[in-house]
Coordinates of C-alpha atoms in Angstrom, one line a residue:
M1 CA -86.4 64.0 37.3
T2 CA -84.4 62.6 40.0
D3 CA -83.8 65.4 43.3
P4 CA -79.4 65.6 42.7
Q5 CA -79.6 66.4 46.5
N6 CA -81.3 63.1 47.7
W7 CA -79.3 60.9 45.3
H8 CA -77.4 58.4 46.7
A9 CA -75.1 55.8 44.5
P10 CA -76.6 52.4 44.2
T11 CA -75.2 49.8 46.6
G12 CA -73.8 46.6 45.8
D13 CA -71.5 44.7 44.7
A14 CA -70.3 46.5 41.5
Y15 CA -70.7 50.0 43.3
D16 CA -69.7 49.5 46.8
R17 CA -66.6 50.9 46.5
P18 CA -64.9 54.1 48.4
R19 CA -64.8 57.5 47.0
Y20 CA -61.9 59.6 45.7
G21 CA -60.7 60.5 49.8
E22 CA -62.9 58.4 51.5
Y23 CA -61.0 55.3 53.6
A24 CA -60.9 52.0 52.4
P25 CA -61.0 49.1 54.5
P26 CA -59.0 46.5 54.4
P27 CA -60.5 43.4 52.5
A28 CA -61.3 40.6 54.8
S29 CA -58.9 37.8 55.2
G30 CA -59.0 35.6 52.4
A31 CA -61.1 37.7 50.3
P32 CA -59.7 38.9 46.9
Q33 CA -59.3 42.4 46.4
A34 CA -62.0 43.8 44.3
W35 CA -59.9 46.2 42.2
G36 CA -56.6 46.9 40.9
P37 CA -53.3 45.2 39.7
P38 CA -52.1 42.1 41.1
P39 CA -49.2 42.9 43.7
A40 CA -46.0 42.8 41.2
W41 CA -43.6 40.0 42.1
T42 CA -40.3 41.2 43.3
P43 CA -36.5 38.8 43.7
P44 CA -35.5 38.5 46.8
P45 CA -32.4 40.3 48.1
R46 CA -28.9 39.6 47.6
P47 CA -27.7 37.2 49.9
G48 CA -24.0 38.0 50.4
L49 CA -21.3 39.3 48.6
L50 CA -22.5 39.2 45.2
P51 CA -25.8 38.5 43.4
L52 CA -25.7 34.2 42.7
R53 CA -25.7 34.3 39.4
P54 CA -22.2 34.1 36.6
L55 CA -20.4 37.2 37.5
G56 CA -19.4 40.0 35.1
F57 CA -15.3 41.1 34.3
G58 CA -16.6 44.2 36.2
S59 CA -17.7 42.6 39.4
L60 CA -14.9 40.3 39.4
L61 CA -12.7 43.1 39.3
W62 CA -14.4 45.1 42.3
A63 CA -15.2 42.4 44.1
P64 CA -12.2 41.5 46.0
F65 CA -11.8 44.8 47.4
Q66 CA -15.5 44.3 48.7
V67 CA -14.7 41.0 50.3
L68 CA -11.7 43.3 52.7
R69 CA -14.6 45.9 53.3
R70 CA -17.5 43.6 53.9
N71 CA -15.2 41.9 57.0
P72 CA -12.2 44.0 57.5
K73 CA -11.4 42.1 61.2
A74 CA -11.2 38.9 59.8
T75 CA -9.3 39.1 56.7
F76 CA -7.4 42.2 56.7
G77 CA -7.1 41.4 60.6
S78 CA -5.3 37.7 59.6
A79 CA -3.3 39.3 56.3
L80 CA -1.9 41.9 59.4
L81 CA -1.1 38.9 61.7
V82 CA 0.3 36.9 59.3
Q83 CA 2.7 39.5 57.8
G84 CA 3.3 40.8 60.9
A85 CA 4.4 36.9 62.0
I86 CA 6.7 36.9 59.3
L87 CA 8.6 40.2 59.8
L88 CA 9.2 39.5 63.9
V89 CA 10.4 35.8 63.0
T90 CA 12.3 37.3 60.3
L91 CA 13.8 40.1 62.3
L92 CA 14.4 37.8 65.6
I93 CA 16.7 35.2 63.6
V94 CA 18.0 36.6 60.5
G95 CA 18.6 40.1 62.5
P96 CA 21.1 38.7 65.0
V97 CA 22.5 36.2 62.7
T98 CA 23.7 39.0 60.5
V99 CA 25.1 41.0 62.8
L100 CA 27.1 38.6 64.6
A101 CA 27.8 37.3 60.7
L102 CA 29.5 40.5 60.2
G103 CA 31.1 41.3 63.5
R104 CA 33.2 38.3 63.0
V105 CA 34.3 39.5 59.2
D106 CA 35.2 42.7 60.5
S107 CA 37.0 40.9 63.5
A108 CA 38.7 38.9 61.1
P109 CA 42.2 39.1 60.2
L110 CA 42.8 40.3 56.8
A111 CA 44.3 37.1 55.1
D112 CA 41.2 35.0 56.4
R113 CA 38.5 37.8 55.5
D114 CA 37.5 36.5 52.3
A115 CA 36.8 33.0 53.8
V116 CA 34.9 34.4 57.1
Q117 CA 32.9 36.2 54.3
A118 CA 32.0 33.3 52.4
G119 CA 31.2 31.6 56.1
A120 CA 29.3 34.6 57.1
N121 CA 27.3 34.8 53.6
L122 CA 26.6 31.0 53.9
T123 CA 25.5 31.4 57.5
I124 CA 22.9 34.6 57.1
V125 CA 21.4 32.4 54.1
L126 CA 20.9 29.3 56.1
S127 CA 19.4 31.6 58.8
A128 CA 16.8 32.9 56.3
I129 CA 15.4 29.4 55.7
V130 CA 13.4 29.4 58.6
P131 CA 11.4 32.6 58.2
I132 CA 11.2 31.1 54.5
L133 CA 9.1 28.3 55.5
L134 CA 7.0 30.3 58.1
S135 CA 6.6 32.5 54.9
V136 CA 5.3 29.6 52.6
I137 CA 3.2 28.1 55.7
A138 CA 1.7 31.2 57.1
S139 CA 0.8 32.9 53.3
A140 CA -0.3 29.3 52.5
M141 CA -3.0 29.6 55.7
L142 CA -3.9 32.7 54.8
Q143 CA -4.9 31.9 51.1
G144 CA -7.5 29.2 52.9
V145 CA -8.6 31.4 55.2
I146 CA -9.7 33.9 52.4
V147 CA -11.1 31.5 50.1
V148 CA -13.7 30.1 53.3
E149 CA -14.4 33.6 54.0
V150 CA -15.5 34.6 50.2
S151 CA -17.0 31.3 50.0
R152 CA -19.2 32.2 52.9
A153 CA -19.8 35.8 52.2
M154 CA -21.4 34.5 48.9
L155 CA -24.3 32.8 51.2
G156 CA -24.4 35.9 53.3
Q157 CA -22.8 34.4 56.1
K158 CA -20.1 36.5 58.2
L159 CA -17.6 34.3 60.1
R160 CA -15.3 35.5 62.8
L161 CA -11.5 35.4 62.6
G162 CA -11.4 32.4 64.9
Q163 CA -14.2 30.4 62.4
L164 CA -12.1 31.1 59.5
W165 CA -8.4 30.0 61.3
R166 CA -10.1 27.0 62.3
A167 CA -12.1 26.2 58.8
A168 CA -8.6 26.7 56.7
G169 CA -6.9 24.7 59.3
R170 CA -8.1 22.0 58.5
R171 CA -6.6 22.0 54.9
L172 CA -3.4 23.9 56.0
W173 CA -0.8 21.1 55.2
P174 CA -2.3 20.4 51.5
L175 CA -2.1 24.3 51.1
A176 CA 1.0 24.7 52.4
L177 CA 2.7 21.8 50.2
W178 CA 1.4 23.1 47.1
A179 CA 3.2 26.4 48.2
A180 CA 6.3 24.9 48.6
I181 CA 6.0 22.9 44.9
L182 CA 5.1 26.6 43.3
S183 CA 8.0 28.2 45.5
G184 CA 10.4 25.3 44.4
A185 CA 9.6 24.9 40.8
L186 CA 10.6 28.6 40.3
L187 CA 13.7 28.5 41.7
L188 CA 14.6 25.3 40.2
G189 CA 14.1 27.2 37.2
L190 CA 16.0 30.0 37.7
A191 CA 18.9 27.8 39.2
I192 CA 19.3 26.1 35.9
V193 CA 19.0 29.4 33.6
A194 CA 21.5 31.0 35.9
G195 CA 23.9 27.6 35.8
V196 CA 23.7 27.5 32.5
V197 CA 24.5 31.3 32.2
V198 CA 27.3 30.5 34.3
V199 CA 28.9 27.8 32.3
F200 CA 28.6 30.1 28.9
V201 CA 30.6 33.1 31.2
L202 CA 33.2 30.8 31.8
L203 CA 34.1 29.7 28.5
G204 CA 34.9 33.0 27.6
G205 CA 35.1 34.8 24.4
A206 CA 32.0 34.4 22.4
G207 CA 30.3 32.3 25.3
V208 CA 30.2 35.6 27.1
V209 CA 27.9 37.0 24.3
F210 CA 25.6 33.5 24.1
G211 CA 25.7 33.5 27.9
I212 CA 24.1 37.2 27.7
V213 CA 21.4 35.9 25.3
F214 CA 20.4 32.7 26.3
G215 CA 19.5 34.5 30.0
I216 CA 17.4 37.1 28.2
L217 CA 15.3 34.4 26.8
G218 CA 15.4 32.4 29.7
A219 CA 14.0 35.0 32.3
L220 CA 11.5 35.9 29.2
G221 CA 10.9 31.9 29.0
I222 CA 9.9 31.4 32.9
L223 CA 8.3 34.6 33.0
A224 CA 5.8 32.9 30.3
L225 CA 6.0 29.6 31.3
S226 CA 5.2 30.7 34.8
A227 CA 2.2 33.0 33.8
W228 CA 1.2 30.2 32.3
L229 CA 1.2 28.0 34.7
A230 CA 0.0 29.6 37.5
T231 CA -3.2 30.8 35.6
K232 CA -3.7 27.1 35.1
T233 CA -3.5 26.1 38.1
S234 CA -4.5 29.3 40.3
L235 CA -7.8 27.1 41.3
V236 CA -5.7 24.7 43.2
P237 CA -6.2 26.8 46.9
S238 CA -10.3 27.2 46.6
L239 CA -10.3 23.4 45.2
I240 CA -8.5 22.0 48.1
V241 CA -9.9 24.0 50.9
L242 CA -13.7 24.0 49.3
E243 CA -14.1 20.3 47.8
R244 CA -11.2 18.7 49.9
L245 CA -9.2 17.4 47.0
G246 CA -5.6 16.1 46.7
I247 CA -3.0 18.2 45.6
G248 CA -2.8 16.1 42.0
A249 CA -7.0 16.0 42.1
A250 CA -6.8 19.6 42.3
I251 CA -4.7 20.3 39.5
A252 CA -6.5 18.5 37.1
R253 CA -9.5 20.4 37.9
S254 CA -8.3 23.7 37.5
W255 CA -6.7 22.8 34.4
S256 CA -10.4 21.6 33.3
L257 CA -12.2 24.4 35.0
T258 CA -10.2 26.8 33.3
R259 CA -9.7 25.2 30.0
G260 CA -11.9 27.7 27.7
Y261 CA -11.4 30.9 30.3
F262 CA -7.8 31.1 30.1
W263 CA -7.1 34.2 29.1
R264 CA -10.6 36.1 31.2
T265 CA -8.8 34.0 33.8
L266 CA -5.5 35.6 33.4
G267 CA -6.8 39.3 32.7
V268 CA -8.6 39.5 35.6
Q269 CA -5.7 38.3 37.7
F270 CA -3.4 40.6 36.4
L271 CA -5.6 43.8 36.4
V272 CA -6.6 43.6 39.8
A273 CA -3.0 43.2 41.1
A274 CA -1.9 46.0 38.6
I275 CA -4.6 47.9 40.4
V276 CA -3.4 47.0 43.9
N277 CA 0.5 47.5 43.1
I278 CA -0.2 51.1 41.6
V279 CA -2.2 52.2 44.6
S280 CA 0.6 50.8 46.7
Q281 CA 3.2 53.0 44.9
I282 CA 1.1 55.9 44.9
V283 CA 0.9 55.8 48.7
S284 CA 4.7 54.6 49.7
T285 CA 6.5 56.2 47.2
P286 CA 6.1 59.7 48.7
L287 CA 7.3 58.3 52.1
S288 CA 10.2 56.4 50.7
L289 CA 11.3 59.8 49.5
L290 CA 10.6 61.6 52.4
G291 CA 12.9 59.3 54.1
G292 CA 15.9 59.3 51.3
V293 CA 15.4 62.9 51.9
A294 CA 15.6 63.3 55.4
V295 CA 18.8 61.2 56.2
S296 CA 20.7 63.6 54.3
L297 CA 18.9 67.2 56.1
I298 CA 18.4 66.0 59.3
N299 CA 21.6 63.9 60.1
P300 CA 24.4 65.1 57.6
T301 CA 27.0 64.4 59.9
G302 CA 26.0 61.0 61.0
A303 CA 25.5 62.4 64.8
I304 CA 23.9 59.9 67.0
D305 CA 20.9 62.3 68.2
S306 CA 20.0 63.0 64.6
W307 CA 18.9 59.3 64.0
I308 CA 16.0 59.2 65.6
P309 CA 13.9 61.1 63.1
V310 CA 15.0 58.8 60.4
I311 CA 14.6 56.2 63.1
V312 CA 10.5 56.6 63.7
L313 CA 10.4 57.8 59.5
Y314 CA 11.6 53.9 59.0
V315 CA 9.1 52.4 61.3
L316 CA 6.4 54.1 60.0
T317 CA 7.8 52.9 56.7
I318 CA 7.3 49.1 57.8
L319 CA 3.9 49.7 59.0
L320 CA 2.7 51.2 55.7
S321 CA 4.0 48.4 54.2
L322 CA 2.3 45.7 56.3
V323 CA -0.5 47.2 55.6
L324 CA -0.1 47.5 52.1
G325 CA 1.0 43.7 51.6
A326 CA -1.9 42.3 54.2
V327 CA -4.1 44.3 51.5
A328 CA -2.8 43.2 48.9
A329 CA -2.7 39.5 50.0
V330 CA -6.5 39.9 50.7
V331 CA -7.2 41.2 47.2
Q332 CA -5.3 38.9 45.0
S333 CA -6.4 35.7 47.1
G334 CA -10.0 36.4 46.9
T335 CA -9.7 37.1 43.1
T336 CA -8.9 33.8 42.7
A337 CA -11.6 32.4 44.8
L338 CA -14.1 34.4 43.1
I339 CA -12.7 33.2 39.4
Y340 CA -13.4 29.3 41.0
I341 CA -17.1 30.3 42.1
D342 CA -17.8 32.3 38.7
L343 CA -16.3 29.2 36.3
R344 CA -18.3 26.6 38.5
M345 CA -21.6 28.6 38.0
R346 CA -21.1 28.7 34.5
K347 CA -19.7 25.5 33.7
E348 CA -21.2 23.3 36.6
G349 CA -24.8 25.4 37.8
L350 CA -23.0 25.9 40.8
D351 CA -25.0 29.5 41.2
L352 CA -28.3 26.8 41.3
D353 CA -26.8 24.9 44.6
L354 CA -26.1 28.2 45.8
Q355 CA -29.6 29.5 45.6
R356 CA -31.2 26.4 46.6
F357 CA -28.4 26.1 50.2
V358 CA -29.6 30.5 50.4
E359 CA -33.2 29.4 50.2
S360 CA -33.4 26.5 52.6
S361 CA -35.2 26.8 56.3
P362 CA -31.7 28.3 58.6
G363 CA -30.7 25.4 60.5
N364 CA -31.1 22.5 58.5
D365 CA -28.9 19.7 57.8
A366 CA -28.4 20.7 54.1
A367 CA -25.2 19.6 52.9
D368 CA -22.6 21.9 51.6
P369 CA -23.2 23.1 48.4
Y370 CA -19.2 23.9 47.3
L371 CA -18.9 20.2 48.2
I372 CA -19.1 17.6 45.6
P373 CA -20.4 14.2 46.4
A374 CA -18.4 11.4 45.5
G375 CA -19.7 9.6 42.3
R376 CA -20.6 13.3 40.9
M377 CA -17.2 14.9 39.9
P378 CA -17.7 15.9 36.4
A379 CA -15.3 14.7 33.7
A380 CA -13.0 16.6 31.8
P381 CA -14.2 17.6 28.5
Q382 CA -12.6 16.7 26.1
S383 CA -9.8 18.4 23.9

């Protein structure tokens, strides 16, 4: 019989293990661990804005707002600069011209007032051409900035405002030309419908009824056609910036990428725009109502001294509109960039290229994962 007090655990690999509560020294380097399950594999952390895989519908809805929050100085700052520059140029050009033109109308003789009024209206319209052109160029630049930001954010990179502007500036003129084409096509469609309505109305009689009906149907037709074309070509800015395509090639490729995903693309863009618009109305409507009430309560007699609070409130309304406009511009531009990346992941395996780029050693000469080399452009699928 073995004495329990003098009993010792046998030695050897099978029994040379620490008892409960004792210190267990780490195994020697390279030596296998004698017990326990092997360490479980864990995936690498998410590199950037979103996981590098095709995005779900919900991710496409909230991710554009994450773009704004992730790098606000570069994204919101760029949008605020663009919105402020457009407003400033409009005030400096259209404002003085309007004041001078209306002053001429007030000082004109009564017999010549109609002619002077027509000239004043034409002058005001012509003065607005410069701000409109600036708006087209600045908006195109902002769209390019957000596209670059989203593409780099997916790779875990965070660029500064100057870096984003330099990267987007290389593709500024194709972007501006595309924005001008869209604006011109919309104005041309509206002008055609308006011209036909005017002709019917001038005919009188039943022509007035036909003109009204044609105007309603024409407006609805332009709305539907615009929504369809805007959805099918919504990826053009991303293609111009990231794949460095010309306008014609970008239109054809956008048409191909959205094939089979039209309603999904339209739904995401519509819901994001609706969310932004609803939030903007919730924030801005109380201040607008307060401004209308303030004019009647603070300044019922029109005294000059009482206009100061009204002017302050009006300035606050303008500043709030700038902020909301900047947020809307960033979110909506980010939405189209994310849709572009999602569709390329689904159709071309872009997620694999992005993963290889992220996992490659820092500072290497890896090619831009968004840029398709010459000769590898995917063929458009047959209808």
